[in-house]
PDB file of C-alpha atoms in Angstrom:
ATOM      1  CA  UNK A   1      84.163  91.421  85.277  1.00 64.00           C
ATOM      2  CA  UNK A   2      85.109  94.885  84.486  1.00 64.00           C
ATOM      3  CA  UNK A   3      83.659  98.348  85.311  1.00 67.00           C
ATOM      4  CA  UNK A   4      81.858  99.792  82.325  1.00 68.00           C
ATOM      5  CA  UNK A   5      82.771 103.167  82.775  1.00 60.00           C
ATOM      6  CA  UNK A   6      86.032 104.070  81.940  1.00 65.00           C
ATOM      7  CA  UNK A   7      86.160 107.979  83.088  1.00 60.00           C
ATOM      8  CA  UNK A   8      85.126 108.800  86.257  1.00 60.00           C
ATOM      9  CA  UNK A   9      82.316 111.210  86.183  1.00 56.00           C
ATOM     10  CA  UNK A  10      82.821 114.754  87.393  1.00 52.00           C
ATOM     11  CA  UNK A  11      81.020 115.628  90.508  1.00 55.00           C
ATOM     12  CA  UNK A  12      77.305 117.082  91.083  1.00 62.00           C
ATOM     13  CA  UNK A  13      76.698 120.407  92.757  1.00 50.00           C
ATOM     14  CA  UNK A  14      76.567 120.195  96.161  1.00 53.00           C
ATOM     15  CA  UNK A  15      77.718 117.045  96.130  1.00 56.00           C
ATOM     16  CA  UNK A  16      80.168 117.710  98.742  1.00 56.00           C
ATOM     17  CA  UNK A  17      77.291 119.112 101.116  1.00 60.00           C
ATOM     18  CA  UNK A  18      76.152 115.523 100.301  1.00 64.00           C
ATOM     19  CA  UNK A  19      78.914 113.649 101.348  1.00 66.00           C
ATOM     20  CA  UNK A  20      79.380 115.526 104.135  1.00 68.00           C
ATOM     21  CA  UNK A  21      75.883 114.964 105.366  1.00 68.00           C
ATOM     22  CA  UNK A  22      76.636 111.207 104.670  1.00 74.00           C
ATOM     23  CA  UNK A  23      79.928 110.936 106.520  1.00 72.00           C
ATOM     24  CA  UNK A  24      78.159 113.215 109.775  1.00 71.00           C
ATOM     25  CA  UNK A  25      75.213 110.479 109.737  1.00 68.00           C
ATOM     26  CA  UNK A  26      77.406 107.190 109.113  1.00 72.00           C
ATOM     27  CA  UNK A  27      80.863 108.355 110.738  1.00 72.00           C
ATOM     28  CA  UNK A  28      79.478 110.215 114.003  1.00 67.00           C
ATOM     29  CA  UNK A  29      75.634 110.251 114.598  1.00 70.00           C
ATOM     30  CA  UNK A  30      75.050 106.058 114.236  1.00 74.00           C
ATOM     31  CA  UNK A  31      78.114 104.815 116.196  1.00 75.00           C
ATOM     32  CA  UNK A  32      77.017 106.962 119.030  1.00 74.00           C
ATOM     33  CA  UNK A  33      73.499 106.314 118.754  1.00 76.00           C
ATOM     34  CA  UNK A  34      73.879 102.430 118.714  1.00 80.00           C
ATOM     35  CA  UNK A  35      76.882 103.097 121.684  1.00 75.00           C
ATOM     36  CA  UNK A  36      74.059 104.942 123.497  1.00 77.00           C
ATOM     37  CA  UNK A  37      71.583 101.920 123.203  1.00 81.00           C
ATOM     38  CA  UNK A  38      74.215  99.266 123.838  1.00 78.00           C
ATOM     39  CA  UNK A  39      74.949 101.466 127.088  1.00 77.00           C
ATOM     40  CA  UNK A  40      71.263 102.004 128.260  1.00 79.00           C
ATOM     41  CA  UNK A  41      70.386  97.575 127.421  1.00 82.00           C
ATOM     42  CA  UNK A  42      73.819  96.901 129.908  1.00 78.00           C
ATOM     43  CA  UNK A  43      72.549  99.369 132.362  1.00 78.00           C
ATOM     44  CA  UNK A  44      68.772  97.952 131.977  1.00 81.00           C
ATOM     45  CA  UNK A  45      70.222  94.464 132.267  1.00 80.00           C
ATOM     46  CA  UNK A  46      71.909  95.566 135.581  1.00 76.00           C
ATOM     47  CA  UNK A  47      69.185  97.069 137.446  1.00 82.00           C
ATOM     48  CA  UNK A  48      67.565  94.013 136.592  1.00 81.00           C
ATOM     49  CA  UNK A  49      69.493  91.451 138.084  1.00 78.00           C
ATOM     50  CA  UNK A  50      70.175  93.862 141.057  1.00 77.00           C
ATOM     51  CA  UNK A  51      66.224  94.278 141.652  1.00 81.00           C
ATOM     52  CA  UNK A  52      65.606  89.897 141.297  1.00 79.00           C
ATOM     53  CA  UNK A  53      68.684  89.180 142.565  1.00 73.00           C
ATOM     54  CA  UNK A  54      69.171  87.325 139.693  1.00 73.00           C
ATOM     55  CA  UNK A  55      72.641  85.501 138.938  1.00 76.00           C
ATOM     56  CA  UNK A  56      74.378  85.854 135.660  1.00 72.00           C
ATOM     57  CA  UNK A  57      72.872  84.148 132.649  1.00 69.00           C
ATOM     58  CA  UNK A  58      75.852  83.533 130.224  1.00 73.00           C
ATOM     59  CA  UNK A  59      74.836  80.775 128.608  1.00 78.00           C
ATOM     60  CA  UNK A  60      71.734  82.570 127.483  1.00 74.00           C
ATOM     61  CA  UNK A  61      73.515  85.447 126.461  1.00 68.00           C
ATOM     62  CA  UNK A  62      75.446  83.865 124.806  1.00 78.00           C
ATOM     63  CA  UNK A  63      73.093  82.126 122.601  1.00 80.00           C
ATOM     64  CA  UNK A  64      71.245  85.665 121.764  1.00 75.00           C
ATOM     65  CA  UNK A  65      74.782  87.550 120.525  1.00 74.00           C
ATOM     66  CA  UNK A  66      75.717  84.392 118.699  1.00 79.00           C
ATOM     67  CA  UNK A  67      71.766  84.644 117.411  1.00 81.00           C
ATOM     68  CA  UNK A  68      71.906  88.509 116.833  1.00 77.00           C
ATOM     69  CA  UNK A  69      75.675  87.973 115.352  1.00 75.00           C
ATOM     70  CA  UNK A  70      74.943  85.365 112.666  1.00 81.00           C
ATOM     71  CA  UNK A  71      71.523  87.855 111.395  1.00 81.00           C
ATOM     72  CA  UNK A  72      73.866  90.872 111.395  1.00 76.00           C
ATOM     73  CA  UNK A  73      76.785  89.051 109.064  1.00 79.00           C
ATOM     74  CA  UNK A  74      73.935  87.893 106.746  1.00 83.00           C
ATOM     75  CA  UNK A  75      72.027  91.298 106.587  1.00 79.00           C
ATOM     76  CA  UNK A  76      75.865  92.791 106.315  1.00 75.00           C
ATOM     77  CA  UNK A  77      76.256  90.779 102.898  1.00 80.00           C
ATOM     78  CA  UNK A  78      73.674  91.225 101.279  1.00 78.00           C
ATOM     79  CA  UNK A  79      73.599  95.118 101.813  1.00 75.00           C
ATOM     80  CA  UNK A  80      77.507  95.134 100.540  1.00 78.00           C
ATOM     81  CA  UNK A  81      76.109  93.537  97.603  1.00 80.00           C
ATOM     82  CA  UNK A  82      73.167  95.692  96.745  1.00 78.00           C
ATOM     83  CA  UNK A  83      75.832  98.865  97.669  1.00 76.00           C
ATOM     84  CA  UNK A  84      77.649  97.176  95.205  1.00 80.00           C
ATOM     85  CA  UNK A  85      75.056  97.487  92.371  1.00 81.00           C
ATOM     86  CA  UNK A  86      73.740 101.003  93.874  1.00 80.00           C
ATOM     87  CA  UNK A  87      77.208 102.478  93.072  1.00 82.00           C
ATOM     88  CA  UNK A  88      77.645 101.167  89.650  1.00 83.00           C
ATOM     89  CA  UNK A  89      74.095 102.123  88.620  1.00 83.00           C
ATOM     90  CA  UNK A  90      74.993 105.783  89.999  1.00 82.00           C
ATOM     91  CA  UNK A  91      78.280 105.891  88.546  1.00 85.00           C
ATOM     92  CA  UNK A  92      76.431 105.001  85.126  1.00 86.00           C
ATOM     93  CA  UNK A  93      73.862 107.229  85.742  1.00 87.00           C
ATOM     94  CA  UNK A  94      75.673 110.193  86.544  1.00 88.00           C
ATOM     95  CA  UNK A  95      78.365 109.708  83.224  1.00 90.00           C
ATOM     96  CA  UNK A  96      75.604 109.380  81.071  1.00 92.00           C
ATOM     97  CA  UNK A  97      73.568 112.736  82.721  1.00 91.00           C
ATOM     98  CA  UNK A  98      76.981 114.387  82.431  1.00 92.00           C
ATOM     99  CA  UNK A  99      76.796 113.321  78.941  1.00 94.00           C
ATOM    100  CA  UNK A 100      73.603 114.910  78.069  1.00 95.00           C
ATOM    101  CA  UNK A 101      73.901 117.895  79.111  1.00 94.00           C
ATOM    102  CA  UNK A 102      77.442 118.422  77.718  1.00 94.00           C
ATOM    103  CA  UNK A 103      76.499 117.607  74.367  1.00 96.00           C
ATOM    104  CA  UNK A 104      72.557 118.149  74.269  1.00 97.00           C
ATOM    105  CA  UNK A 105      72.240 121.631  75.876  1.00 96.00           C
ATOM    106  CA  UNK A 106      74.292 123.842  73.163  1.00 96.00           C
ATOM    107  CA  UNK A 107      72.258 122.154  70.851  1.00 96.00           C
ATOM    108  CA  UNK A 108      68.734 123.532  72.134  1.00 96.00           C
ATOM    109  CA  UNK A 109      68.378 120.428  74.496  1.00 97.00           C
ATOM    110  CA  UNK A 110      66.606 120.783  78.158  1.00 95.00           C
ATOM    111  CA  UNK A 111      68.155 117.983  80.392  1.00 94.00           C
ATOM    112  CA  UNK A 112      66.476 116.331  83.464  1.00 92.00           C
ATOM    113  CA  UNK A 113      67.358 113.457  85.763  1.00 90.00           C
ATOM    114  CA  UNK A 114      65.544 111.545  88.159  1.00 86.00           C
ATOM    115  CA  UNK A 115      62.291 112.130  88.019  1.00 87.00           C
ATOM    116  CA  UNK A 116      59.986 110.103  90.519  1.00 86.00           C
ATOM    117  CA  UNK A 117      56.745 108.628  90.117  1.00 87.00           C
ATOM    118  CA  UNK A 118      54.725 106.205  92.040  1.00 86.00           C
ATOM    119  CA  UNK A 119      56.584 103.135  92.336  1.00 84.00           C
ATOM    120  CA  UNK A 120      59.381 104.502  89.690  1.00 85.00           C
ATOM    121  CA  UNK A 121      61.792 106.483  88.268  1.00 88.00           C
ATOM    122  CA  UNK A 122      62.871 108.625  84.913  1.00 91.00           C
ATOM    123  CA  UNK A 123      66.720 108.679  84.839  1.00 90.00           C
ATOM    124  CA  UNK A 124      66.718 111.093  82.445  1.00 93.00           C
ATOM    125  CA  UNK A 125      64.743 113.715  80.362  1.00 95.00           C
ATOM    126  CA  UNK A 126      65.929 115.133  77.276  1.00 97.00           C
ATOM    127  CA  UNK A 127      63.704 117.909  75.728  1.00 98.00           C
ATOM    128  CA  UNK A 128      64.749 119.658  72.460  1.00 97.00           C
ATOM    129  CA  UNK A 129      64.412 120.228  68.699  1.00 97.00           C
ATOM    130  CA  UNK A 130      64.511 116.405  67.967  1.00 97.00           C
ATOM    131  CA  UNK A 131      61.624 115.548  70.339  1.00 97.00           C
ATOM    132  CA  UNK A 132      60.854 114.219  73.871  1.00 98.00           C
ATOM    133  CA  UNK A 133      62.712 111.410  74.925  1.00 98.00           C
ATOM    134  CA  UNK A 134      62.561 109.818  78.347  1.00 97.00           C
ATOM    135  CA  UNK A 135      65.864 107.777  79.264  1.00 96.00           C
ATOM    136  CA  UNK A 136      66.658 104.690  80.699  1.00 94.00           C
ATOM    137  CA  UNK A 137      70.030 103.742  81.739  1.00 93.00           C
ATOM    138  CA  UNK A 138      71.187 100.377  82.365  1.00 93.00           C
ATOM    139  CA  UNK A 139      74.552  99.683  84.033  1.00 88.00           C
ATOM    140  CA  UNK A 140      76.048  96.506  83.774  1.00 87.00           C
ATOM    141  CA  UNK A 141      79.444  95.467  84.740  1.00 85.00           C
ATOM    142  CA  UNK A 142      81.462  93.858  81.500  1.00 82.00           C
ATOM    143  CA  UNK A 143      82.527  90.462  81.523  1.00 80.00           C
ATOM    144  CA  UNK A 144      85.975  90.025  79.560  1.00 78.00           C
ATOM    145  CA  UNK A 145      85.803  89.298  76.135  1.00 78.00           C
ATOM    146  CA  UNK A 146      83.664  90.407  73.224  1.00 81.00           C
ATOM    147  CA  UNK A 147      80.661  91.502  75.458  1.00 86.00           C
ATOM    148  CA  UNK A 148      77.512  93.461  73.857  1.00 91.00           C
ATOM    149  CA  UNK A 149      73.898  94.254  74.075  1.00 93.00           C
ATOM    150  CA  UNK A 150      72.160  93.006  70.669  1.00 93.00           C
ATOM    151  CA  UNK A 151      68.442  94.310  70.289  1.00 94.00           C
ATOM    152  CA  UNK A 152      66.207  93.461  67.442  1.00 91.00           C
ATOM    153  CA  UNK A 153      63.546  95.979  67.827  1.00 88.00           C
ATOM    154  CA  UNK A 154      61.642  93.774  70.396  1.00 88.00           C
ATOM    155  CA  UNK A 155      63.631  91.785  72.766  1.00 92.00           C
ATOM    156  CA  UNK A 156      67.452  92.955  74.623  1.00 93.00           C
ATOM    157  CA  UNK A 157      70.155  90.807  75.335  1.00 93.00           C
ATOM    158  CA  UNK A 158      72.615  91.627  77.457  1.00 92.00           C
ATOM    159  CA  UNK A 159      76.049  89.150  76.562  1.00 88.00           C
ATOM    160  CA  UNK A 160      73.133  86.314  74.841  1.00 85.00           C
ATOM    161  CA  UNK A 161      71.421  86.864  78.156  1.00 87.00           C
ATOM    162  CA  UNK A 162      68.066  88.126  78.385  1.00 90.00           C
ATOM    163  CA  UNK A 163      67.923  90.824  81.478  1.00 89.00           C
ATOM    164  CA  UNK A 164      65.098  89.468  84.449  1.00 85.00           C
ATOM    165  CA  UNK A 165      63.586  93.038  83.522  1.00 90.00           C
ATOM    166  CA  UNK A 166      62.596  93.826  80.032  1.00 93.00           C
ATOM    167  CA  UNK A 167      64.016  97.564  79.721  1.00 93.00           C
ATOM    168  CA  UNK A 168      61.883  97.711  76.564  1.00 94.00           C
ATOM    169  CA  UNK A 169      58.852  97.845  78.583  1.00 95.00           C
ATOM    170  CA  UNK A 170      60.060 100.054  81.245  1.00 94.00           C
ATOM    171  CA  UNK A 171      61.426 102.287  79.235  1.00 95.00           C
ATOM    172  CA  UNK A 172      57.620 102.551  77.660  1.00 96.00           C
ATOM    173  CA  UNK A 173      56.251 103.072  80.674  1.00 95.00           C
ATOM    174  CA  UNK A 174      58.118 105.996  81.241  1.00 96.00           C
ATOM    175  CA  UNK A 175      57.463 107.446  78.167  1.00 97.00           C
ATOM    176  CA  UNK A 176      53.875 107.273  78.383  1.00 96.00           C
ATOM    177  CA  UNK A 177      53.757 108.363  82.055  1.00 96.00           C
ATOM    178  CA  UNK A 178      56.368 111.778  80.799  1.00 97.00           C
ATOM    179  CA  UNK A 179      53.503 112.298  78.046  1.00 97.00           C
ATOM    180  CA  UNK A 180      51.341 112.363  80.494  1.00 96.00           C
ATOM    181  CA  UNK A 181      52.643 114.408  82.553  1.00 96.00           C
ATOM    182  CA  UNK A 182      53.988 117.157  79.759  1.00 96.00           C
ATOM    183  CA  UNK A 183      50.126 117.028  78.529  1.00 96.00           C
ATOM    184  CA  UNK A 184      49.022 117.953  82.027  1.00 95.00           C
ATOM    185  CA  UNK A 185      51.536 120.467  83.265  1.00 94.00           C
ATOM    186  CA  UNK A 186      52.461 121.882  79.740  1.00 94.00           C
ATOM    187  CA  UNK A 187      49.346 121.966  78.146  1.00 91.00           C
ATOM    188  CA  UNK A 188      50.200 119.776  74.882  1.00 88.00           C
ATOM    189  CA  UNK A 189      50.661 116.651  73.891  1.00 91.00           C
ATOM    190  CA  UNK A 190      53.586 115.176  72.067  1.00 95.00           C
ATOM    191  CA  UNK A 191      55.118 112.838  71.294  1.00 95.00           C
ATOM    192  CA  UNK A 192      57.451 111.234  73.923  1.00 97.00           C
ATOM    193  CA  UNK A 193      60.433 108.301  72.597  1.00 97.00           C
ATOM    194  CA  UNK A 194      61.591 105.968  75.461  1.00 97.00           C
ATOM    195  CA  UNK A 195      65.177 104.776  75.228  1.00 97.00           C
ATOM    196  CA  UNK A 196      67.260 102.807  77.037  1.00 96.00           C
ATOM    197  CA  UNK A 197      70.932 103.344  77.409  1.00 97.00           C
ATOM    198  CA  UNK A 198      73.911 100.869  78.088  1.00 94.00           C
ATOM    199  CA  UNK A 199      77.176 103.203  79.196  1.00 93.00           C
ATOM    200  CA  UNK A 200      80.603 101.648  78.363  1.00 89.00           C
ATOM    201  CA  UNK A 201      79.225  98.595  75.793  1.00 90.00           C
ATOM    202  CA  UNK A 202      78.919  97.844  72.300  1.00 92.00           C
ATOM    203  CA  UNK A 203      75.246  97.848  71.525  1.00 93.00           C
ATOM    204  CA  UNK A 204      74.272  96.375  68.488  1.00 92.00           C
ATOM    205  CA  UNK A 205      70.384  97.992  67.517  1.00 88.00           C
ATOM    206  CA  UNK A 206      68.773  96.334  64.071  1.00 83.00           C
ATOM    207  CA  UNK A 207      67.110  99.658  62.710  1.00 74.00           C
ATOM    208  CA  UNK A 208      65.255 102.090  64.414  1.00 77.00           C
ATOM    209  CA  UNK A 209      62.461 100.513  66.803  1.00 86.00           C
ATOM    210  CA  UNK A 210      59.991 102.736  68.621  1.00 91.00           C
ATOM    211  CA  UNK A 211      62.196 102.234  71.463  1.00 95.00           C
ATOM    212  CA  UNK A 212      65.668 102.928  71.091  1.00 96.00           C
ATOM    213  CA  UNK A 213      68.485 100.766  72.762  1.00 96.00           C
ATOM    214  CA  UNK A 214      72.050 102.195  72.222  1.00 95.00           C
ATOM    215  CA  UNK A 215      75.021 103.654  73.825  1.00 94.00           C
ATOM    216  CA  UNK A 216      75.168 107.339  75.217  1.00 95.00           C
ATOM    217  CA  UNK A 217      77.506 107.917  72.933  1.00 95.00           C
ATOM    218  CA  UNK A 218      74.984 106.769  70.482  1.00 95.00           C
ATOM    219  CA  UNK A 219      72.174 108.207  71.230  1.00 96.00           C
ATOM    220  CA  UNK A 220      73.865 111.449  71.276  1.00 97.00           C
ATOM    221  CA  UNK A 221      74.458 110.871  67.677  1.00 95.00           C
ATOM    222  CA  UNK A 222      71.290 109.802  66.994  1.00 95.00           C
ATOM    223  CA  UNK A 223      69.334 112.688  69.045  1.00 96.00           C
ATOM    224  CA  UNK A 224      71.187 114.998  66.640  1.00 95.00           C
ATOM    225  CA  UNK A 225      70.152 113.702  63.320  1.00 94.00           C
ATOM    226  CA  UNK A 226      66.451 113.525  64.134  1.00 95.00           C
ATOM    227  CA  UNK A 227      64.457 116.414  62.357  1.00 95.00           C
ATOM    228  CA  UNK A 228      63.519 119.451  63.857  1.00 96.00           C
ATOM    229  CA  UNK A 229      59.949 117.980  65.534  1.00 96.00           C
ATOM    230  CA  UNK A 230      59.311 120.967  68.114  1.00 97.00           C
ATOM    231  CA  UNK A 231      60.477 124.981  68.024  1.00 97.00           C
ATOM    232  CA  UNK A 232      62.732 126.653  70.550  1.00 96.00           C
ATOM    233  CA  UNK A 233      58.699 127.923  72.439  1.00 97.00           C
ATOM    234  CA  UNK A 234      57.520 124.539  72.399  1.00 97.00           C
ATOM    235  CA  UNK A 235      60.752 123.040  74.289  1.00 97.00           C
ATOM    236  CA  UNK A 236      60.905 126.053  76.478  1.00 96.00           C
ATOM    237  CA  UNK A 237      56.961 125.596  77.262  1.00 97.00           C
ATOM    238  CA  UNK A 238      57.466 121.505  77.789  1.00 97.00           C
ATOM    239  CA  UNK A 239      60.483 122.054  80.012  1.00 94.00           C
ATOM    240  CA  UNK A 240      59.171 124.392  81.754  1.00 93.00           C
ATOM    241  CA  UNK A 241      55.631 122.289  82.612  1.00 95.00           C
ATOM    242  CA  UNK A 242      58.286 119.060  83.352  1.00 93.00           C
ATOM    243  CA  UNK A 243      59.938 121.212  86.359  1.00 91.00           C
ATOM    244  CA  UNK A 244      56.829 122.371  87.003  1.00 90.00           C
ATOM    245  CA  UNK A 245      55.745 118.301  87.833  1.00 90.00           C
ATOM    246  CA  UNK A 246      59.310 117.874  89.700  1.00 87.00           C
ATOM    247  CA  UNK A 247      59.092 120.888  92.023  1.00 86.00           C
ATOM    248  CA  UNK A 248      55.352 119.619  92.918  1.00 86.00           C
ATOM    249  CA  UNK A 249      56.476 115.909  93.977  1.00 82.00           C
ATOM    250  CA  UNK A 250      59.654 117.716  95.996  1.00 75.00           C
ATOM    251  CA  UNK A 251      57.322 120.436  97.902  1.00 68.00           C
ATOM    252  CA  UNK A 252      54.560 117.505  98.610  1.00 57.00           C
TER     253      UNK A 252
END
């Protein structure tokens, strides 16, 4: 397998606050917090045996580390796996956000990322002269070889494989739940396209469906040629009701 993305993104403001905050919590706070516990169980065990009288217990010790040991090596690979997948979906996420707003925004484009539902997640909002489309992006590492998405308009398969989520559908759903929203907090409906992006592969799209299933690359191209469906009020007006929504589920 090989990583999809081939430049590194550039990094997101305040990211550094973030890291920071990360490193303080992981690096400093949670070693001494579970040294504090693992001191005040010794201590505990102490007093105990010093208040029964109670002899040493190895054997049953013992068994409980080699118990607590076994569930902590298990729990330990399968959260280095899903860390695994977490960092390549944000790696693909951020690239691809990067790439939206470096190409859509002189173009009369409003970008947003992540916004949060019930239950889900937009990765990205793109609101401009070409209409409202709400993003899905899908990061898959590449196996060797001639690897590609194919889409016919109704099913996706990722390298002949079809994905145990149809991104068709979710994509959908987050087009219709961004309508909704834009009709509630901006005061209009329109129309909103749901599309679902594969950074760093060949995607090979029969036509154009309803839903969209490219490359950013792509879809930048594609977001371009579209006619001119709303004016320079109506996208102001629409992203300004969509920040409107995101500032309401970050203050609740």
């Amino acid at each position: 397998m090989k990583d999809p993305i081939r430049d590194t993104p550039l990094r997101d403001p305040g990211q550094s606050l973030r890291e920071s905050l990360d490193d303080l919590l992981l690096d400093v706070a949670y070693p001494w917090f579970m040294t504090a516990i693992l001191a005040a169980v010794t201590a505990g065990m102490e007093w105990w045996r010093w208040w029964f009288v109670s002899p040493p217990v190895p054997k049953t010790l013992t068994f409980i580390a080699v118990v607590i040991v076994g569930i902590a090596s298990w729990k330990w690979r399968s959260v280095k796996a899903e860390a695994r997948l977490i960092k390549t979906g944000l790696k693909g996420e951020r690239s691809t956000g990067q790439l939206l707003q470096s190409e859509l925004l002189p173009v009369g484009y409003e970008v947003f990322h992540d916004c949060c539902f019930d239950g889900f997640n937009v990765d990205h909002v793109a609101i401009g002269p070409g209409g409202v489309f709400a993003i899905e992006t899908k990061t898959r590492s590449k196996p060797l070889g001639d690897a590609r998405v194919t889409y016919d308009g109704q099913r996706v398969l990722v390298n002949g494989m079809e994905p145990d989520r149809d991104p068709v559908v979710q994509a959908r759903a987050g087009a219709s739940r961004i309508r909704d929203v834009l009709t509630e907090y901006a005061g209009f409906e329109t129309e909103v396209r749901g599309v679902v992006l594969f950074p760093g592969w060949y995607v090979e799209s029969k036509g154009k469906a309803q839903t969209w299933v490219l490359n950013p690359k792509a879809f930048i191209s594609w977001a371009q040629k579209e006619p001119q469906r709303l004016t320079p009020e109506q996208v102001r007006v629409l992203a300004f009701g969509l920040a409107r929504y995101i500032r309401s589920t970050l203050d609740a």
